[in-house]
Backbone as a printed PyTorch tensor [residue, N CA C, xyz], in Angstrom:
tensor([[[ 85.1730,  86.5190, 186.9700],
         [ 85.9320,  87.2860, 186.0240],
         [ 86.6340,  88.4470, 186.6950]],

        [[ 86.0470,  89.0390, 187.6790],
         [ 86.6660,  90.1790, 188.3450],
         [ 87.1620,  89.7640, 189.7200]],

        [[ 88.3120,  90.3320, 190.1260],
         [ 88.8550,  90.1240, 191.4560],
         [ 89.1240,  91.4680, 192.0770]],

        [[ 88.2220,  91.9710, 192.8930],
         [ 88.4120,  93.2250, 193.6090],
         [ 88.6180,  94.4170, 192.7180]],

        [[ 87.8950,  94.5440, 191.6230],
         [ 87.9950,  95.6960, 190.7390],
         [ 89.0230,  95.5250, 189.6390]],

        [[ 89.8340,  94.4810, 189.6670],
         [ 90.7930,  94.2760, 188.5900],
         [ 90.1680,  93.3890, 187.5220]],

        [[ 90.6840,  93.4880, 186.3560],
         [ 90.1220,  92.7670, 185.2210],
         [ 90.9970,  91.5630, 184.9350]],

        [[ 90.3850,  90.4280, 184.7510],
         [ 91.1080,  89.1970, 184.4590],
         [ 90.5510,  88.6490, 183.1550]],

        [[ 91.4380,  88.2380, 182.2750],
         [ 90.9660,  87.6580, 181.0160],
         [ 90.9540,  86.1520, 181.1580]],

        [[ 89.9830,  85.5340, 180.5170],
         [ 89.8750,  84.0890, 180.5790],
         [ 90.1900,  83.5190, 179.1990]],

        [[ 90.9440,  82.4450, 179.1680],
         [ 91.2180,  81.8290, 177.8720],
         [ 89.9660,  81.1830, 177.3080]],

        [[ 89.8370,  81.2680, 175.9970],
         [ 88.6930,  80.6570, 175.3310],
         [ 88.9920,  79.1930, 175.0820]],

        [[ 88.0040,  78.4030, 174.7270],
         [ 88.2190,  76.9740, 174.5090],
         [ 89.2040,  76.6930, 173.3770]],

        [[ 89.3410,  77.5840, 172.4060],
         [ 90.2650,  77.3240, 171.3120],
         [ 91.6840,  77.7570, 171.6390]],

        [[ 91.9740,  78.2360, 172.8230],
         [ 93.3360,  78.5380, 173.2350],
         [ 93.6860,  80.0040, 173.1650]],

        [[ 92.8640,  80.8500, 172.5750],
         [ 93.1520,  82.2650, 172.4700],
         [ 92.4300,  83.0160, 173.5780]],

        [[ 93.0280,  84.1000, 174.0560],
         [ 92.3910,  84.8870, 175.0950],
         [ 91.2800,  85.7390, 174.4920]],

        [[ 90.2210,  85.9040, 175.2350],
         [ 89.1200,  86.7410, 174.7910],
         [ 89.4780,  88.1920, 175.0360]],

        [[ 88.7800,  89.0740, 174.3410],
         [ 88.9860,  90.5010, 174.5640],
         [ 88.6330,  90.8400, 176.0020]],

        [[ 89.3960,  91.7210, 176.6000],
         [ 89.1730,  92.1210, 177.9740],
         [ 88.1650,  93.2530, 177.9890]],

        [[ 87.1260,  93.1310, 178.8120],
         [ 86.0930,  94.1430, 178.9010],
         [ 86.2070,  94.8280, 180.2510]],

        [[ 86.2920,  96.1140, 180.2640],
         [ 86.3810,  96.8580, 181.5150],
         [ 85.0060,  97.1310, 182.0540]],

        [[ 84.9170,  97.2700, 183.3800],
         [ 83.6270,  97.4590, 184.0320],
         [ 83.1000,  98.8640, 183.8160]],

        [[ 84.0100,  99.8570, 183.7600],
         [ 83.5720, 101.2410, 183.6980],
         [ 82.9860, 101.5970, 182.3300]],

        [[ 83.7000, 101.3030, 181.2450],
         [ 83.2600, 101.7520, 179.9220],
         [ 82.4370, 100.7260, 179.1870]],

        [[ 82.6730,  99.4670, 179.4400],
         [ 81.9340,  98.4260, 178.7420],
         [ 82.4380,  98.2090, 177.3280]],

        [[ 83.6350,  98.7140, 177.0210],
         [ 84.2000,  98.5260, 175.6820],
         [ 85.4090,  97.6360, 175.7630]],

        [[ 85.7860,  97.0760, 174.6830],
         [ 86.9480,  96.2070, 174.6330],
         [ 88.2150,  97.0500, 174.5650]],

        [[ 89.2900,  96.5540, 175.2030],
         [ 90.5560,  97.2950, 175.1570],
         [ 91.2140,  97.2050, 173.7850]],

        [[ 90.8740,  96.2040, 173.0090],
         [ 91.4730,  96.0650, 171.6890],
         [ 90.7500,  96.9100, 170.6450]],

        [[ 89.5280,  97.3340, 170.9260],
         [ 88.8080,  98.1910, 169.9890],
         [ 89.3040,  99.6250, 170.1250]],

        [[ 89.4400, 100.3590, 169.0010],
         [ 89.8720, 101.7570, 169.0890],
         [ 88.7430, 102.6410, 169.6070]],

        [[ 89.1180, 103.7370, 170.2470],
         [ 88.1230, 104.6620, 170.7760],
         [ 87.5450, 105.5140, 169.6470]],

        [[ 86.5540, 106.3350, 169.9740],
         [ 85.8980, 107.1660, 168.9650],
         [ 86.8540, 108.1930, 168.3770]],

        [[ 87.7340, 108.7600, 169.2090],
         [ 88.6880, 109.7550, 168.6880],
         [ 89.6940, 109.1040, 167.7560]],

        [[ 90.1220, 107.8890, 168.0830],
         [ 91.0480, 107.1770, 167.1860],
         [ 90.3690, 106.8460, 165.8720]],

        [[ 89.0890, 106.5140, 165.9080],
         [ 88.3460, 106.2240, 164.6850],
         [ 88.2260, 107.4670, 163.8130]],

        [[ 88.0010, 108.6300, 164.4400],
         [ 87.8890, 109.8740, 163.6810],
         [ 89.2180, 110.2160, 163.0230]],

        [[ 90.3150, 109.9890, 163.7470],
         [ 91.6410, 110.2480, 163.1630],
         [ 91.9150, 109.3100, 162.0000]],

        [[ 91.5330, 108.0540, 162.1570],
         [ 91.7700, 107.0680, 161.1010],
         [ 90.9750, 107.3940, 159.8470]],

        [[ 89.7630, 107.9390, 160.0130],
         [ 88.9450, 108.2650, 158.8470],
         [ 89.4990, 109.4580, 158.0910]],

        [[ 90.0640, 110.4430, 158.8040],
         [ 90.5700, 111.6310, 158.1200],
         [ 91.8960, 111.3810, 157.4300]],

        [[ 92.7560, 110.5690, 158.0200],
         [ 94.0610, 110.3170, 157.3950],
         [ 94.1540, 108.8490, 157.0150]],

        [[ 93.6840, 108.5330, 155.8130],
         [ 93.7280, 107.1640, 155.3380],
         [ 95.0890, 106.8930, 154.7120]],

        [[ 95.7300, 105.7940, 155.0680],
         [ 97.0370, 105.4810, 154.4870],
         [ 96.8980, 105.0290, 153.0440]],

        [[ 97.9700, 105.1730, 152.2730],
         [ 97.9760, 104.7330, 150.8880],
         [ 98.0300, 103.2180, 150.8660]],

        [[ 97.4510, 102.5900, 149.8580],
         [ 97.5070, 101.1340, 149.7940],
         [ 98.9430, 100.6520, 149.6310]],

        [[ 99.2020,  99.4670, 150.1520],
         [100.5660,  98.9300, 150.1540],
         [101.0470,  98.5750, 148.7620]],

        [[100.1250,  98.1670, 147.8750],
         [100.5440,  97.7250, 146.5560],
         [100.7740,  98.8860, 145.5850]],

        [[100.5250, 100.1160, 146.0070],
         [100.7410, 101.2750, 145.1380],
         [102.2350, 101.5330, 144.9990]],

        [[102.6120, 101.9720, 143.8040],
         [104.0170, 102.2740, 143.5620],
         [104.3990, 103.5520, 144.2910]],

        [[105.6410, 103.6520, 144.7180],
         [106.0620, 104.8870, 145.3890],
         [106.0700, 106.0420, 144.4070]],

        [[105.7820, 107.2240, 144.9340],
         [105.7340, 108.3960, 144.0790],
         [107.1320, 108.7380, 143.5980]],

        [[107.2360, 109.1300, 142.3160],
         [108.5320, 109.4910, 141.7540],
         [108.8610, 110.9260, 142.1430]],

        [[110.1060, 111.1350, 142.4640],
         [110.5420, 112.4790, 142.8290],
         [110.6470, 113.3220, 141.5670]],

        [[110.2020, 114.5550, 141.6600],
         [110.2820, 115.4490, 140.5130],
         [111.6900, 115.9970, 140.4240]],

        [[112.2400, 115.9870, 139.2310],
         [113.6000, 116.4650, 139.0400],
         [113.5980, 117.9810, 138.9140]],

        [[114.6460, 118.5970, 139.4400],
         [114.7770, 120.0400, 139.3130],
         [115.7710, 120.3540, 138.2020]],

        [[115.4530, 121.3630, 137.4300],
         [116.3560, 121.7950, 136.3690],
         [117.3550, 122.7810, 136.9500]],

        [[118.2130, 123.3290, 136.1120],
         [119.2460, 124.2520, 136.5660],
         [118.6410, 125.5230, 137.1680]],

        [[117.4820, 125.9310, 136.6870],
         [116.8470, 127.1500, 137.1980],
         [116.0820, 126.9100, 138.4900]],

        [[116.0020, 125.6830, 138.9420],
         [115.2690, 125.3880, 140.1600],
         [113.8300, 124.9940, 139.9140]],

        [[113.3730, 125.0190, 138.6660],
         [112.0060, 124.6190, 138.3530],
         [111.9300, 123.1030, 138.2800]],

        [[110.7740, 122.5930, 138.5720],
         [110.5900, 121.1510, 138.5130],
         [110.1770, 120.7380, 137.1150]],

        [[110.6620, 119.5890, 136.7230],
         [110.3590, 119.0670, 135.4010],
         [109.6780, 117.7150, 135.5690]],

        [[108.5890, 117.4950, 134.8590],
         [107.8800, 116.2290, 134.9260],
         [108.4970, 115.2420, 133.9550]],

        [[108.4780, 113.9900, 134.3540],
         [108.9570, 112.9410, 133.4610],
         [107.8530, 112.5610, 132.4960]],

        [[108.2290, 112.3250, 131.2870],
         [107.2430, 111.8990, 130.2920],
         [107.1340, 110.3890, 130.3260]],

        [[105.9190, 109.9210, 130.2020],
         [105.6900, 108.4890, 130.1680],
         [105.7880, 108.0090, 128.7390]],

        [[106.3610, 106.8570, 128.5820],
         [106.4530, 106.2650, 127.2450],
         [105.2180, 105.4160, 127.0040]],

        [[104.6010, 105.6330, 125.8650],
         [103.3960, 104.8850, 125.5140],
         [103.7810, 103.7630, 124.5670]],

        [[103.1950, 102.6360, 124.7880],
         [103.4370, 101.5010, 123.9040],
         [102.3200, 101.4080, 122.8830]],

        [[102.7010, 101.0920, 121.6680],
         [101.7110, 100.9280, 120.6030],
         [101.4940,  99.4440, 120.3950]],

        [[100.2720,  99.0040, 120.5030],
         [ 99.9580,  97.5880, 120.3970],
         [ 99.6360,  97.1520, 118.9750]],

        [[ 99.2400,  98.0740, 118.1310],
         [ 98.8410,  97.6710, 116.7900],
         [100.0470,  97.6800, 115.8420]],

        [[ 99.9030,  96.9800, 114.7260],
         [101.0030,  96.8260, 113.7870],
         [101.2490,  98.0920, 112.9710]],

        [[100.1940,  98.8430, 112.7230],
         [100.3270, 100.0450, 111.9190],
         [100.5870, 101.2460, 112.8160]],

        [[101.2630, 102.2190, 112.2470],
         [101.4280, 103.4560, 113.0030],
         [100.1420, 104.2670, 112.8950]],

        [[100.0190, 105.2280, 113.7690],
         [ 98.8310, 106.0800, 113.7300],
         [ 99.0920, 107.2590, 112.8080]],

        [[ 98.0930, 107.6100, 112.0410],
         [ 98.1930, 108.7390, 111.1320],
         [ 97.6190, 109.9970, 111.7620]],

        [[ 97.1960, 109.9010, 113.0110],
         [ 96.4980, 110.9990, 113.6790],
         [ 97.3640, 112.2420, 113.8310]],

        [[ 98.6780, 112.0890, 113.8650],
         [ 99.5470, 113.2590, 114.0220],
         [ 99.5540, 114.1300, 112.7720]],

        [[ 99.2130, 113.5520, 111.6230],
         [ 99.2830, 114.3010, 110.3710],
         [ 98.0170, 115.0950, 110.0640]],

        [[ 96.8760, 114.6750, 110.6080],
         [ 95.6170, 115.3410, 110.2840],
         [ 95.6000, 116.8170, 110.6940]],

        [[ 96.0300, 117.1850, 111.8970],
         [ 96.0360, 118.6140, 112.2420],
         [ 96.9890, 119.4340, 111.3720]],

        [[ 98.1020, 118.8380, 110.9810],
         [ 99.0570, 119.5560, 110.1200],
         [ 98.4500, 119.8730, 108.7610]],

        [[ 97.7930, 118.8800, 108.1790],
         [ 97.1700, 119.0820, 106.8670],
         [ 96.0160, 120.0640, 106.9840]],

        [[ 95.2220, 119.9350, 108.0440],
         [ 94.1000, 120.8500, 108.2440],
         [ 94.5850, 122.2800, 108.4400]],

        [[ 95.7040, 122.4520, 109.1110],
         [ 96.2650, 123.7920, 109.3320],
         [ 96.6900, 124.4370, 108.0100]],

        [[ 97.1640, 123.6260, 107.0530],
         [ 97.5440, 124.1640, 105.7490],
         [ 96.3230, 124.6440, 104.9710]],

        [[ 95.1900, 123.9720, 105.1640],
         [ 94.0000, 124.3010, 104.3880],
         [ 93.1400, 125.3430, 105.1080]],

        [[ 92.7730, 125.0720, 106.3700],
         [ 91.9450, 125.9750, 107.1740],
         [ 92.6810, 126.2730, 108.4720]],

        [[ 93.2080, 127.4790, 108.6020],
         [ 94.0940, 127.7920, 109.7290],
         [ 93.4250, 127.7720, 111.0910]],

        [[ 92.2000, 128.1970, 111.2310],
         [ 91.5990, 128.3160, 112.5540],
         [ 90.8580, 127.0840, 113.0390]],

        [[ 90.7490, 126.0570, 112.2310],
         [ 89.9150, 124.9110, 112.5810],
         [ 90.7220, 123.8350, 113.3060]],

        [[ 89.9900, 123.0120, 114.0620],
         [ 90.6240, 121.8870, 114.7440],
         [ 89.7120, 120.6690, 114.6220]],

        [[ 90.2280, 119.5150, 115.0400],
         [ 89.4780, 118.2660, 114.9460],
         [ 89.2220, 117.7120, 116.3380]],

        [[ 88.0510, 117.1290, 116.5320],
         [ 87.7680, 116.4690, 117.8050],
         [ 88.4520, 115.0990, 117.8180]],

        [[ 88.5290, 114.5130, 118.9870],
         [ 89.1880, 113.2120, 119.1300],
         [ 88.4380, 112.1380, 118.3580]],

        [[ 87.1090, 112.1900, 118.3870],
         [ 86.3210, 111.1960, 117.6620],
         [ 86.5440, 111.2970, 116.1560]],

        [[ 86.5920, 112.5230, 115.6320],
         [ 86.8090, 112.6830, 114.1930],
         [ 88.2080, 112.2160, 113.7960]],

        [[ 89.2010, 112.4460, 114.6590],
         [ 90.5580, 111.9690, 114.3690],
         [ 90.5830, 110.4430, 114.3450]],

        [[ 89.8800, 109.8010, 115.2800],
         [ 89.8280, 108.3360, 115.2950],
         [ 89.1380, 107.7840, 114.0530]],

        [[ 88.0750, 108.4470, 113.6040],
         [ 87.3790, 108.0060, 112.3940],
         [ 88.2820, 108.1520, 111.1740]],

        [[ 88.9420, 109.3080, 111.0640],
         [ 89.8580, 109.5110, 109.9380],
         [ 91.0050, 108.5120, 109.9690]],

        [[ 91.5120, 108.2250, 111.1540],
         [ 92.6200, 107.2830, 111.2910],
         [ 92.2070, 105.8870, 110.8300]],

        [[ 91.0310, 105.4380, 111.2510],
         [ 90.5710, 104.1140, 110.8210],
         [ 90.2950, 104.0910, 109.3180]],

        [[ 89.8070, 105.2100, 108.7680],
         [ 89.5620, 105.2910, 107.3250],
         [ 90.8720, 105.1680, 106.5440]],

        [[ 91.9000, 105.8880, 106.9730],
         [ 93.1910, 105.8520, 106.2660],
         [ 93.8120, 104.4630, 106.3680]],

        [[ 93.7230, 103.8310, 107.5450],
         [ 94.2570, 102.4690, 107.6850],
         [ 93.5280, 101.4860, 106.7780]],

        [[ 92.2120, 101.6190, 106.7110],
         [ 91.4220, 100.7340, 105.8700],
         [ 91.7850, 100.9040, 104.3990]],

        [[ 91.9080, 102.1570, 103.9420],
         [ 92.2650, 102.3980, 102.5370],
         [ 93.6810, 101.9010, 102.2400]],

        [[ 94.5820, 102.0720, 103.2000],
         [ 95.9490, 101.5760, 103.0130],
         [ 95.9400, 100.0590, 102.8170]],

        [[ 95.1830,  99.3450, 103.6580],
         [ 95.1060,  97.8920, 103.5320],
         [ 94.5010,  97.4780, 102.1970]],

        [[ 93.4320,  98.1550, 101.7720],
         [ 92.7860,  97.8150, 100.4990],
         [ 93.7350,  98.0310,  99.3240]],

        [[ 94.4220,  99.1720,  99.3060],
         [ 95.3460,  99.4670,  98.2040],
         [ 96.5040,  98.4780,  98.1990]],

        [[ 97.0230,  98.1490,  99.3890],
         [ 98.1460,  97.1980,  99.4630],
         [ 97.7110,  95.8050,  98.9890]],

        [[ 96.5180,  95.3650,  99.3750],
         [ 96.0240,  94.0610,  98.9240],
         [ 95.8600,  94.0260,  97.4060]],

        [[ 95.2410,  95.0630,  96.8710],
         [ 95.0060,  95.0970,  95.4190],
         [ 96.3210,  95.1780,  94.6480]],

        [[ 97.2590,  95.9740,  95.1440],
         [ 98.5590,  96.0770,  94.4710],
         [ 99.3150,  94.7440,  94.5480]],

        [[ 99.1680,  94.0430,  95.6740],
         [ 99.7900,  92.7200,  95.7970],
         [ 99.1910,  91.7260,  94.8150]],

        [[ 97.8700,  91.7800,  94.6440],
         [ 97.2110,  90.9060,  93.6670],
         [ 97.6980,  91.1930,  92.2550]],

        [[ 97.8140,  92.5020,  91.9370],
         [ 98.2840,  92.8690,  90.5890],
         [ 99.7190,  92.4010,  90.3530]],

        [[100.5660,  92.5300,  91.3540],
         [101.9520,  92.0700,  91.2090],
         [101.9970,  90.5510,  91.0570]],

        [[101.1720,  89.8370,  91.8150],
         [101.1330,  88.3770,  91.7290],
         [100.6170,  87.9210,  90.3720]],

        [[ 99.6120,  88.6450,  89.8240],
         [ 99.0840,  88.2880,  88.5130],
         [100.1250,  88.4840,  87.4150]],

        [[101.0130,  89.4510,  87.6190],
         [102.0800,  89.6940,  86.6450],
         [103.3360,  88.8900,  86.9600]],

        [[103.2260,  87.9470,  87.9110],
         [104.3160,  87.0460,  88.3050],
         [105.5450,  87.8000,  88.7930]],

        [[105.2880,  88.8210,  89.6100],
         [106.3800,  89.5710,  90.2470],
         [106.2160,  89.4930,  91.7490]],

        [[107.3290,  89.6080,  92.4690],
         [107.2850,  89.5830,  93.9290],
         [107.3540,  90.9780,  94.5330]],

        [[107.6620,  91.9630,  93.7190],
         [107.8130,  93.3300,  94.2130],
         [106.6430,  94.1860,  93.7440]],

        [[106.0850,  94.9460,  94.6840],
         [105.0200,  95.8880,  94.3280],
         [105.6800,  97.1750,  93.8520]],

        [[105.3800,  97.5910,  92.6470],
         [105.9600,  98.8150,  92.0920],
         [104.9590,  99.9550,  92.1800]],

        [[105.4100, 101.1600,  91.8290],
         [104.5020, 102.2950,  91.8780],
         [103.4050, 102.1780,  90.8260]],

        [[103.6630, 101.4280,  89.7420],
         [102.6100, 101.2060,  88.7500],
         [101.4850, 100.3340,  89.3250]],

        [[101.8540,  99.3360,  90.1310],
         [100.8370,  98.4940,  90.7690],
         [ 99.9850,  99.3190,  91.7270]],

        [[100.6160, 100.1840,  92.4820],
         [ 99.8820, 101.0190,  93.4310],
         [ 98.9750, 101.9930,  92.6840]],

        [[ 99.4800, 102.5580,  91.6020],
         [ 98.6670, 103.4840,  90.8060],
         [ 97.4580, 102.7690,  90.2130]],

        [[ 97.6550, 101.5560,  89.7070],
         [ 96.5350, 100.7920,  89.1480],
         [ 95.5270, 100.4180,  90.2410]],

        [[ 96.0200, 100.0910,  91.4360],
         [ 95.1270,  99.7550,  92.5560],
         [ 94.3010, 100.9690,  92.9660]],

        [[ 94.9190, 102.1540,  92.9790],
         [ 94.1950, 103.3810,  93.3170],
         [ 93.1340, 103.6570,  92.2610]],

        [[ 93.4620, 103.4430,  90.9890],
         [ 92.4740, 103.6520,  89.9220],
         [ 91.2950, 102.7000,  90.0630]],

        [[ 91.5710, 101.4660,  90.5040],
         [ 90.4870, 100.4960,  90.6630],
         [ 89.6120, 100.7900,  91.8840]],

        [[ 90.2220, 101.2970,  92.9560],
         [ 89.4940, 101.4450,  94.2190],
         [ 88.8080, 102.7920,  94.3990]],

        [[ 89.4280, 103.8820,  93.9610],
         [ 88.8660, 105.2060,  94.2150],
         [ 88.0240, 105.6620,  93.0360]],

        [[ 86.9260, 106.3350,  93.3020],
         [ 86.0500, 106.7810,  92.2180],
         [ 86.4840, 108.1150,  91.6140]],

        [[ 86.2750, 108.2680,  90.3140],
         [ 86.3650, 109.5130,  89.5510],
         [ 87.4310, 110.5170,  89.9000]],

        [[ 86.9870, 111.7060,  90.3350],
         [ 87.8960, 112.8170,  90.5960],
         [ 88.8480, 112.5240,  91.7510]],

        [[ 88.3890, 111.7650,  92.7200],
         [ 89.2500, 111.4230,  93.8570],
         [ 90.4520, 110.6230,  93.3900]],

        [[ 90.2330, 109.7510,  92.4210],
         [ 91.3190, 108.9730,  91.8340],
         [ 92.3230, 109.8900,  91.1290]],

        [[ 91.8160, 110.8610,  90.3620],
         [ 92.7020, 111.7880,  89.6410],
         [ 93.5450, 112.6040,  90.6090]],

        [[ 92.9170, 113.1360,  91.6510],
         [ 93.6540, 113.9490,  92.6190],
         [ 94.6990, 113.1230,  93.3640]],

        [[ 94.3420, 111.8790,  93.7010],
         [ 95.2760, 111.0210,  94.4200],
         [ 96.4890, 110.6910,  93.5510]],

        [[ 96.2560, 110.4020,  92.2790],
         [ 97.3780, 110.0630,  91.3890],
         [ 98.2440, 111.2870,  91.1400]],

        [[ 97.6310, 112.4810,  90.9930],
         [ 98.4210, 113.7080,  90.8110],
         [ 99.2910, 113.9830,  92.0380]],

        [[ 98.7390, 113.8290,  93.2340],
         [ 99.5150, 114.0720,  94.4590],
         [100.6360, 113.0530,  94.5920]],

        [[100.3670, 111.7910,  94.2440],
         [101.4020, 110.7600,  94.3200],
         [102.5100, 111.0160,  93.3170]],

        [[102.1560, 111.4190,  92.1020],
         [103.1670, 111.7220,  91.0790],
         [104.0340, 112.8890,  91.5090]],

        [[103.3900, 113.9270,  92.0830],
         [104.1360, 115.0850,  92.5640],
         [105.1240, 114.7050,  93.6630]],

        [[104.6810, 113.8640,  94.5930],
         [105.5660, 113.4730,  95.6860],
         [106.6980, 112.5720,  95.1920]],

        [[106.4220, 111.7160,  94.1830],
         [107.4920, 110.8860,  93.6080],
         [108.5320, 111.7390,  92.9020]],

        [[108.0930, 112.7410,  92.1700],
         [109.0210, 113.6400,  91.4930],
         [109.8710, 114.3770,  92.5270]],

        [[109.2280, 114.8610,  93.5710],
         [109.9950, 115.5330,  94.6310],
         [110.9880, 114.6120,  95.3140]],

        [[110.6170, 113.3520,  95.5010],
         [111.5170, 112.3810,  96.1300],
         [112.7230, 112.0970,  95.2330]],

        [[112.4800, 111.9310,  93.9320],
         [113.5900, 111.6020,  93.0300],
         [114.5150, 112.7890,  92.7870]],

        [[113.9920, 114.0230,  92.8580],
         [114.8590, 115.1860,  92.6800],
         [115.7400, 115.4170,  93.9020]],

        [[115.2660, 115.0580,  95.0910],
         [116.0710, 115.2300,  96.3080],
         [117.1560, 114.1760,  96.4170]],

        [[116.9870, 113.0530,  95.7880],
         [117.9810, 111.9870,  95.8570],
         [119.0890, 112.3190,  94.9770]]])
């Protein structure tokens, strides 16, 4: 393998050359040294499949502005979560809602909406109509909600209908 202190590589049986081993260090020339390994550990490259970083745009004043990401909604219904803090602010100014409570309220409102819509659809079908009217919705609310809650809901709905018709 050695000829007068020089290193000679021998081909392996599969046709590829073997790693060359030096006599002095006993390490392979293809293996990185300890200092190269330390450098590689401290500065790890970003993965190749990662998207390139977006440049931040500067405004007229020289400040950087972040781009907003657009969120996609997968469900058929819109979320009512944006309205809960507004209503709570009208009633109790200093209070706020946790994320879990907003999710519970949101699922509750969606569930009640579906129940009222189903019942109003049944009432319209029983009366041989294809259109759900405000009377069908009012009757569905009376059937589904108990006692005082039903009265308050119908009063609020009547008030909002009056306000809608006066603005038109």
